[in-house]
């Protein structure tokens, strides 16, 4: 399942510096002539396709990017210094369009591809530029040209990296709301979620992944029980499944272990490849367990499930354990991601964005 991640940003290239009008004043030298230098060019704004990024979430935190202006020209033949350029790193596949007209300006297709998205203004001419045989003392100078300023809409079609799997009411939608920008409906009745929701999780600057919340799965789904199991196809291209289990079911008669086993059986019936994907156990609603029984109850669930992989104890409601889960998921995704990428040469000159505001 694809969804479109979007961001709108303002970019401003630097204005050019003004040209200077000045005359050479030196001892014993009369009529020294014009020596006003040109202004420096304003900084450009570039977009660079970076294969290690997979969402546009960073552009929702910083929305405005301005390159420096060029310096003004000075006397004694001094040209203004050009303004520094800035480079905005974007995921491969980003479509850059003019926000007002909708016109597509660029599509970043190759890792390392770099395009200019706002051109710095040229510096103005100093008066030394206007010197001629007929005008030996020109006073003309021109101001610098303005840098381009525009509002851009960025769009990226993203695929989910991680899928949430579990019984209705396990807390899948609560978790995606806690960790991502998605705000699906949450309620204490089963089958609240009828369609998959995708959310972008920002782990840190330039570190993010996409998570998919799907409807609840129940025993017999392969025969059409509940909402069936067709929606599981949305998880087929993910790299990791989080199996959410409610460890404190409201109904005392419900056994979390039996529920978890039923989910795994349904998964296998749907698709062997999905069943074979890495799957981590996420025990949710630990806030509902009495403190003195918590460790024992969790140990019991893990033991009876004969589960050997990573186990997380969380409360999607209070957010306990969610930060750790997010960090571990990101490490896993980033590793799979880089392992599957061909090596690319990115011109190191363009990688440093430390000067970006
Ligand atoms: N106490 C507690 N309640 C939780 C927790 N996580 C979710 N809930 C509650 O459990 C109920 C179900 O949560 P949802 O997030 O809608 O569950 P879901 O897995 O998305 O359910 P479906 O969409 O029906 O499949 C809601 O009333 C939530 O407030 C938790 O960690 N602790
Ligand atoms: Mg839900």
Coordinates of C-alpha atoms and ligand atoms in Angstrom, one line a residue:
X1 CA 0.0 0.0 0.0
X2 CA 1.3 3.4 -1.0
X3 CA 0.4 6.7 0.4
X4 CA 1.7 10.1 -0.3
X5 CA 3.8 11.9 2.1
X6 CA 3.8 15.6 1.6
X7 CA 5.4 18.8 2.7
X8 CA 5.3 22.4 1.6
X9 CA 8.5 24.5 2.0
X10 CA 9.6 28.0 1.3
X11 CA 13.0 28.4 -0.3
X12 CA 14.8 31.7 -0.9
X13 CA 18.0 31.9 -2.8
X14 CA 20.4 34.7 -1.8
X15 CA 20.2 38.1 -3.5
X16 CA 23.2 39.3 -5.4
X17 CA 25.4 41.9 -3.8
X18 CA 25.3 45.5 -5.2
X19 CA 28.0 46.8 -7.5
X20 CA 30.1 49.6 -6.1
X21 CA 31.0 53.0 -7.6
X22 CA 34.4 54.2 -6.4
X23 CA 37.5 55.9 -7.8
X24 CA 41.0 55.1 -7.2
X25 CA 42.6 57.6 -4.8
X26 CA 46.3 57.2 -4.5
X27 CA 49.1 59.6 -3.7
X28 CA 50.7 61.2 -6.8
X29 CA 48.1 59.5 -9.0
X30 CA 45.5 61.8 -10.4
X31 CA 42.4 60.6 -12.1
X32 CA 43.0 57.1 -10.9
X33 CA 39.9 55.9 -12.6
X34 CA 36.9 53.7 -11.5
X35 CA 37.7 50.8 -9.2
X36 CA 34.3 49.8 -7.8
X37 CA 33.9 46.0 -7.9
X38 CA 30.9 43.8 -8.8
X39 CA 28.7 42.4 -6.1
X40 CA 28.9 38.7 -5.3
X41 CA 26.3 36.2 -6.5
X42 CA 23.7 35.1 -4.0
X43 CA 23.7 31.5 -2.7
X44 CA 21.7 28.9 -4.7
X45 CA 19.3 26.4 -3.1
X46 CA 19.8 22.8 -4.3
X47 CA 17.9 19.6 -3.7
X48 CA 19.9 16.4 -3.4
X49 CA 18.5 12.9 -3.6
X50 CA 19.7 11.0 -0.6
X51 CA 19.1 7.2 -0.6
X52 CA 19.2 7.0 3.2
X53 CA 16.1 9.1 3.6
X54 CA 12.6 7.6 3.2
X55 CA 10.1 10.2 4.2
X56 CA 9.6 14.0 4.1
X57 CA 8.9 14.3 7.7
X58 CA 11.9 16.6 8.4
X59 CA 10.4 19.2 6.2
X60 CA 7.5 19.5 8.5
X61 CA 9.9 20.6 11.3
X62 CA 11.9 23.1 9.3
X63 CA 9.9 24.8 6.6
X64 CA 11.9 27.7 5.5
X65 CA 15.3 27.6 3.9
X66 CA 17.3 30.7 2.9
X67 CA 20.7 30.9 1.3
X68 CA 23.0 33.8 2.1
X69 CA 23.1 36.9 0.0
X70 CA 26.2 37.9 -2.0
X71 CA 28.4 40.6 -0.5
X72 CA 28.5 44.0 -2.0
X73 CA 31.4 45.0 -4.2
X74 CA 33.9 47.4 -2.8
X75 CA 36.5 50.0 -3.9
X76 CA 40.0 49.1 -4.9
X77 CA 38.8 46.5 -7.4
X78 CA 37.2 44.3 -4.8
X79 CA 34.5 42.0 -5.9
X80 CA 31.9 40.9 -3.3
X81 CA 32.2 37.3 -2.0
X82 CA 29.4 35.0 -3.2
X83 CA 26.8 33.8 -0.8
X84 CA 27.0 30.2 0.4
X85 CA 24.8 27.7 -1.3
X86 CA 22.6 25.3 0.6
X87 CA 21.7 21.8 -0.1
X88 CA 18.4 20.2 1.0
X89 CA 18.6 16.4 1.2
X90 CA 15.4 14.7 0.1
X91 CA 14.5 11.0 -0.4
X92 CA 14.9 9.5 -3.8
X93 CA 11.5 9.6 -5.6
X94 CA 10.6 13.1 -4.3
X95 CA 8.6 15.1 -6.7
X96 CA 9.2 18.9 -6.4
X97 CA 6.4 21.1 -7.7
X98 CA 5.6 24.8 -7.6
X99 CA 3.0 25.1 -4.8
X100 CA 1.0 27.8 -6.5
X101 CA 0.7 26.5 -10.1
X102 CA 1.2 22.8 -9.3
X103 CA 3.8 22.6 -12.1
X104 CA 6.2 19.8 -11.6
X105 CA 9.8 21.2 -11.6
X106 CA 11.8 18.1 -10.8
X107 CA 11.6 14.5 -9.9
X108 CA 14.6 13.1 -8.0
X109 CA 15.1 9.6 -9.4
X110 CA 18.7 8.7 -8.8
X111 CA 20.6 8.7 -5.5
X112 CA 23.1 11.6 -5.6
X113 CA 21.1 13.5 -8.2
X114 CA 21.2 17.2 -7.6
X115 CA 19.1 20.0 -9.0
X116 CA 18.8 23.8 -8.5
X117 CA 15.5 24.7 -6.9
X118 CA 16.1 28.4 -6.4
X119 CA 18.8 30.3 -8.2
X120 CA 20.8 32.9 -6.4
X121 CA 20.7 36.5 -7.9
X122 CA 23.7 37.7 -9.8
X123 CA 25.8 40.5 -8.3
X124 CA 25.4 44.0 -9.6
X125 CA 28.1 45.6 -11.7
X126 CA 30.6 48.0 -10.2
X127 CA 31.6 51.2 -12.0
X128 CA 34.9 49.7 -13.2
X129 CA 32.6 47.7 -15.5
X130 CA 31.5 50.8 -17.4
X131 CA 34.9 52.2 -18.2
X132 CA 35.3 53.0 -21.9
X133 CA 37.5 55.2 -24.0
X134 CA 34.7 57.8 -24.1
X135 CA 33.7 57.6 -20.4
X136 CA 36.7 57.3 -18.2
X137 CA 35.0 58.3 -15.0
X138 CA 31.7 56.4 -15.0
X139 CA 29.5 56.7 -12.0
X140 CA 27.1 53.9 -12.9
X141 CA 26.7 50.9 -10.8
X142 CA 23.8 48.4 -10.6
X143 CA 22.2 46.8 -7.6
X144 CA 22.4 43.0 -7.3
X145 CA 19.6 40.9 -8.8
X146 CA 17.1 39.4 -6.4
X147 CA 17.5 35.6 -5.6
X148 CA 14.6 33.4 -6.6
X149 CA 12.0 32.8 -3.9
X150 CA 9.3 30.2 -4.2
X151 CA 7.0 28.0 -2.3
X152 CA 7.5 24.3 -3.3
X153 CA 5.3 21.3 -2.7
X154 CA 7.2 18.1 -2.1
X155 CA 5.5 14.8 -2.6
X156 CA 6.8 11.3 -2.1
X157 CA 5.0 8.0 -2.6
X158 CA 6.0 5.9 0.4
X159 CA 5.5 2.2 1.2
X160 CA 5.0 1.0 4.7
X161 CA 8.2 -0.3 6.3
X162 CA 6.5 -1.8 9.4
X163 CA 3.0 -3.4 9.7
X164 CA 0.9 -3.7 12.9
X165 CA -0.8 -7.0 13.3
X166 CA -3.2 -8.1 16.0
X167 CA -6.7 -8.8 17.3
X168 CA -9.3 -6.1 17.3
X169 CA -8.8 -3.8 20.3
X170 CA -5.2 -4.8 20.8
X171 CA -4.3 -1.2 20.6
X172 CA -2.8 -0.9 17.0
X173 CA -4.4 2.4 16.2
X174 CA -3.5 3.7 19.7
X175 CA 0.1 2.8 19.0
X176 CA 0.2 4.4 15.6
X177 CA -1.3 7.6 17.1
X178 CA 1.3 7.6 19.8
X179 CA 4.3 7.2 17.6
X180 CA 3.4 8.7 14.2
X181 CA 1.5 11.6 12.6
X182 CA -1.5 9.4 11.8
X183 CA -4.7 10.1 13.8
X184 CA -7.0 7.1 13.2
X185 CA -10.2 6.5 15.1
X186 CA -9.7 4.7 18.4
X187 CA -12.5 3.0 20.3
X188 CA -13.1 0.2 22.8
X189 CA -15.1 -1.9 20.4
X190 CA -13.7 -4.3 17.9
X191 CA -13.2 -3.4 14.2
X192 CA -12.9 0.3 14.8
X193 CA -10.3 0.4 12.0
X194 CA -11.9 -0.5 8.6
X195 CA -9.2 0.7 6.3
X196 CA -5.4 0.7 6.6
X197 CA -3.8 3.9 7.9
X198 CA -0.2 4.9 7.3
X199 CA 1.8 7.1 9.5
X200 CA 5.3 8.6 9.4
X201 CA 7.4 8.0 12.5
X202 CA 10.2 10.5 13.1
X203 CA 12.9 8.9 15.2
X204 CA 15.4 11.8 15.0
X205 CA 16.5 14.3 12.3
X206 CA 16.8 12.4 9.0
X207 CA 15.7 9.2 10.6
X208 CA 12.2 8.1 10.0
X209 CA 10.1 5.1 8.9
X210 CA 6.5 4.4 7.8
X211 CA 4.1 2.3 9.8
X212 CA 0.8 0.7 8.7
X213 CA -2.1 0.1 11.0
X214 CA -4.6 -2.4 9.5
X215 CA -8.0 -3.7 10.7
X216 CA -8.0 -6.4 13.5
X217 CA -7.6 -10.0 12.5
X218 CA -9.6 -12.8 14.2
X219 CA -9.7 -16.6 14.1
X220 CA -11.4 -17.8 11.0
X221 CA -10.5 -14.7 9.1
X222 CA -9.4 -16.9 6.2
X223 CA -13.0 -18.1 6.0
X224 CA -14.3 -14.6 6.1
X225 CA -14.8 -14.1 9.8
X226 CA -14.6 -10.5 11.0
X227 CA -13.3 -8.3 8.1
X228 CA -11.6 -11.3 6.5
X229 CA -7.9 -11.3 5.8
X230 CA -7.5 -9.6 2.4
X231 CA -6.3 -6.4 4.1
X232 CA -3.1 -8.4 5.1
X233 CA -1.9 -7.8 1.5
X234 CA -1.1 -4.3 2.6
X235 CA 1.6 -5.7 4.8
X236 CA 3.2 -7.8 2.2
X237 CA 5.9 -5.3 1.2
X238 CA 6.8 -4.3 4.8
X239 CA 10.1 -5.4 6.3
X240 CA 8.9 -6.1 9.8
X241 CA 5.6 -7.0 11.5
X242 CA 4.8 -6.0 15.0
X243 CA 2.4 -8.5 16.5
X244 CA 0.4 -6.6 19.2
X245 CA -1.1 -8.6 22.0
X246 CA -3.4 -7.2 24.7
X247 CA -1.9 -8.7 27.8
X248 CA -4.7 -7.5 30.0
X249 CA -7.9 -8.4 28.3
X250 CA -11.0 -6.9 29.8
X251 CA -12.7 -10.2 29.7
X252 CA -10.8 -12.4 32.2
X253 CA -11.8 -15.5 30.2
X254 CA -9.8 -14.4 27.2
X255 CA -6.3 -15.9 27.0
X256 CA -3.7 -13.6 25.3
X257 CA -1.7 -16.7 24.3
X258 CA -4.6 -18.4 22.5
X259 CA -5.3 -15.1 20.8
X260 CA -1.7 -14.6 19.7
X261 CA -1.6 -18.2 18.4
X262 CA -4.8 -17.7 16.4
X263 CA -3.3 -14.6 14.7
X264 CA -0.1 -16.5 13.7
X265 CA -2.2 -19.3 12.3
X266 CA -4.2 -16.9 10.2
X267 CA -1.1 -15.2 9.0
X268 CA 0.3 -18.5 7.8
X269 CA -3.0 -19.4 6.0
X270 CA -3.0 -16.1 4.2
X271 CA 0.6 -16.2 2.9
X272 CA 3.7 -18.1 3.8
X273 CA 6.0 -15.2 2.8
X274 CA 4.2 -12.9 5.2
X275 CA 4.4 -15.5 7.9
X276 CA 8.2 -15.8 7.3
X277 CA 8.8 -12.1 7.7
X278 CA 10.5 -10.9 10.8
X279 CA 7.8 -10.6 13.5
X280 CA 8.3 -9.1 16.9
X281 CA 6.0 -9.5 19.9
X282 CA 4.6 -6.3 21.3
X283 CA 2.8 -6.9 24.6
X284 CA 0.4 -3.9 25.0
X285 CA -1.6 -2.5 27.9
X286 CA 1.0 -3.3 30.5
X287 CA -0.4 -0.3 32.5
X288 CA -3.4 -2.5 33.2
X289 CA -1.4 -5.2 34.9
X290 CA -1.0 -5.1 38.7
X291 CA 2.6 -4.1 39.4
X292 CA 3.3 -7.2 41.5
X293 CA 2.0 -9.6 38.9
X294 CA 3.4 -7.9 35.8
X295 CA 6.7 -9.7 35.4
X296 CA 5.1 -13.1 36.1
X297 CA 2.2 -12.6 33.7
X298 CA 4.5 -11.5 30.9
X299 CA 7.0 -14.3 31.4
X300 CA 4.1 -16.7 31.3
X301 CA 2.8 -15.4 28.0
X302 CA 6.2 -15.5 26.3
X303 CA 6.9 -19.0 27.7
X304 CA 3.6 -20.5 26.6
X305 CA 3.9 -18.9 23.2
X306 CA 7.3 -20.5 22.9
X307 CA 8.4 -17.3 21.4
X308 CA 12.1 -16.7 20.9
X309 CA 12.4 -13.3 19.1
X310 CA 12.4 -9.8 20.5
X311 CA 9.7 -9.0 23.0
X312 CA 8.6 -5.4 23.9
X313 CA 6.4 -4.5 26.9
X314 CA 4.5 -1.3 26.1
X315 CA 1.5 0.8 26.9
X316 CA 0.4 2.6 23.8
X317 CA -1.9 4.6 26.1
X318 CA 0.7 5.9 28.6
X319 CA 3.5 5.5 26.0
X320 CA 5.6 3.5 28.3
X321 CA 8.1 1.5 26.2
X322 CA 7.1 3.1 22.9
X323 CA 10.3 5.1 22.6
X324 CA 12.5 2.0 22.9
X325 CA 10.3 0.1 20.4
X326 CA 10.6 3.0 17.9
X327 CA 14.4 3.1 18.3
X328 CA 14.8 -0.7 17.8
X329 CA 12.4 -0.7 14.8
X330 CA 14.4 2.1 13.2
X331 CA 17.7 0.2 13.7
X332 CA 16.2 -2.8 12.0
X333 CA 14.7 -0.9 9.1
X334 CA 17.8 1.1 8.5
X335 CA 19.9 -2.0 8.4
X336 CA 17.7 -3.8 6.0
X337 CA 17.4 -0.6 3.9
X338 CA 21.2 0.0 3.6
X339 CA 21.9 -3.7 3.0
X340 CA 19.6 -3.7 0.0
X341 CA 21.0 -0.5 -1.6
X342 CA 23.6 -0.4 -4.3
X343 CA 26.6 1.7 -3.2
X344 CA 26.3 5.3 -4.6
X345 CA 28.8 8.0 -5.0
X346 CA 27.5 11.2 -3.7
X347 CA 29.7 14.2 -4.4
X348 CA 30.9 15.1 -0.9
X349 CA 30.8 18.8 -1.7
X350 CA 27.1 18.7 -1.6
X351 CA 26.4 16.6 1.4
X352 CA 27.2 19.0 4.1
X353 CA 24.0 20.9 5.0
X354 CA 25.3 22.2 8.3
X355 CA 25.0 25.7 7.0
X356 CA 21.3 25.3 6.2
X357 CA 19.3 27.3 8.7
Ligands
LIG1 N1 -5.2 0.7 29.3 C1 -4.8 0.7 28.0 N2 -5.8 0.8 27.0 C2 -5.3 0.8 25.8 C3 -4.0 0.7 25.4 N3 -3.9 0.7 24.1 C4 -5.1 0.8 23.6 N4 -6.0 0.9 24.6 C5 -7.5 1.0 24.5 O1 -7.9 -0.2 23.8 C6 -9.1 0.2 23.0 C7 -8.8 -0.3 21.6 O2 -7.8 0.5 21.0 P1 -7.5 0.6 19.5 O3 -6.3 1.3 19.3 O4 -8.8 1.2 18.8 O5 -7.4 -0.9 19.0 P2 -7.1 -1.5 17.6 O6 -6.2 -2.6 17.7 O7 -6.8 -0.4 16.6 O8 -8.6 -2.1 17.3 P3 -9.3 -2.3 15.9 O9 -9.2 -1.1 15.0 O10 -10.7 -2.6 16.2 O11 -8.7 -3.6 15.3 C8 -9.3 1.6 23.1 O12 -10.3 1.9 24.1 C9 -7.9 2.1 23.6 O13 -8.0 3.3 24.4 C10 -3.0 0.6 26.5 O14 -1.8 0.5 26.3 N5 -3.5 0.6 27.7
LIG2 MG1 -7.7 0.2 15.0

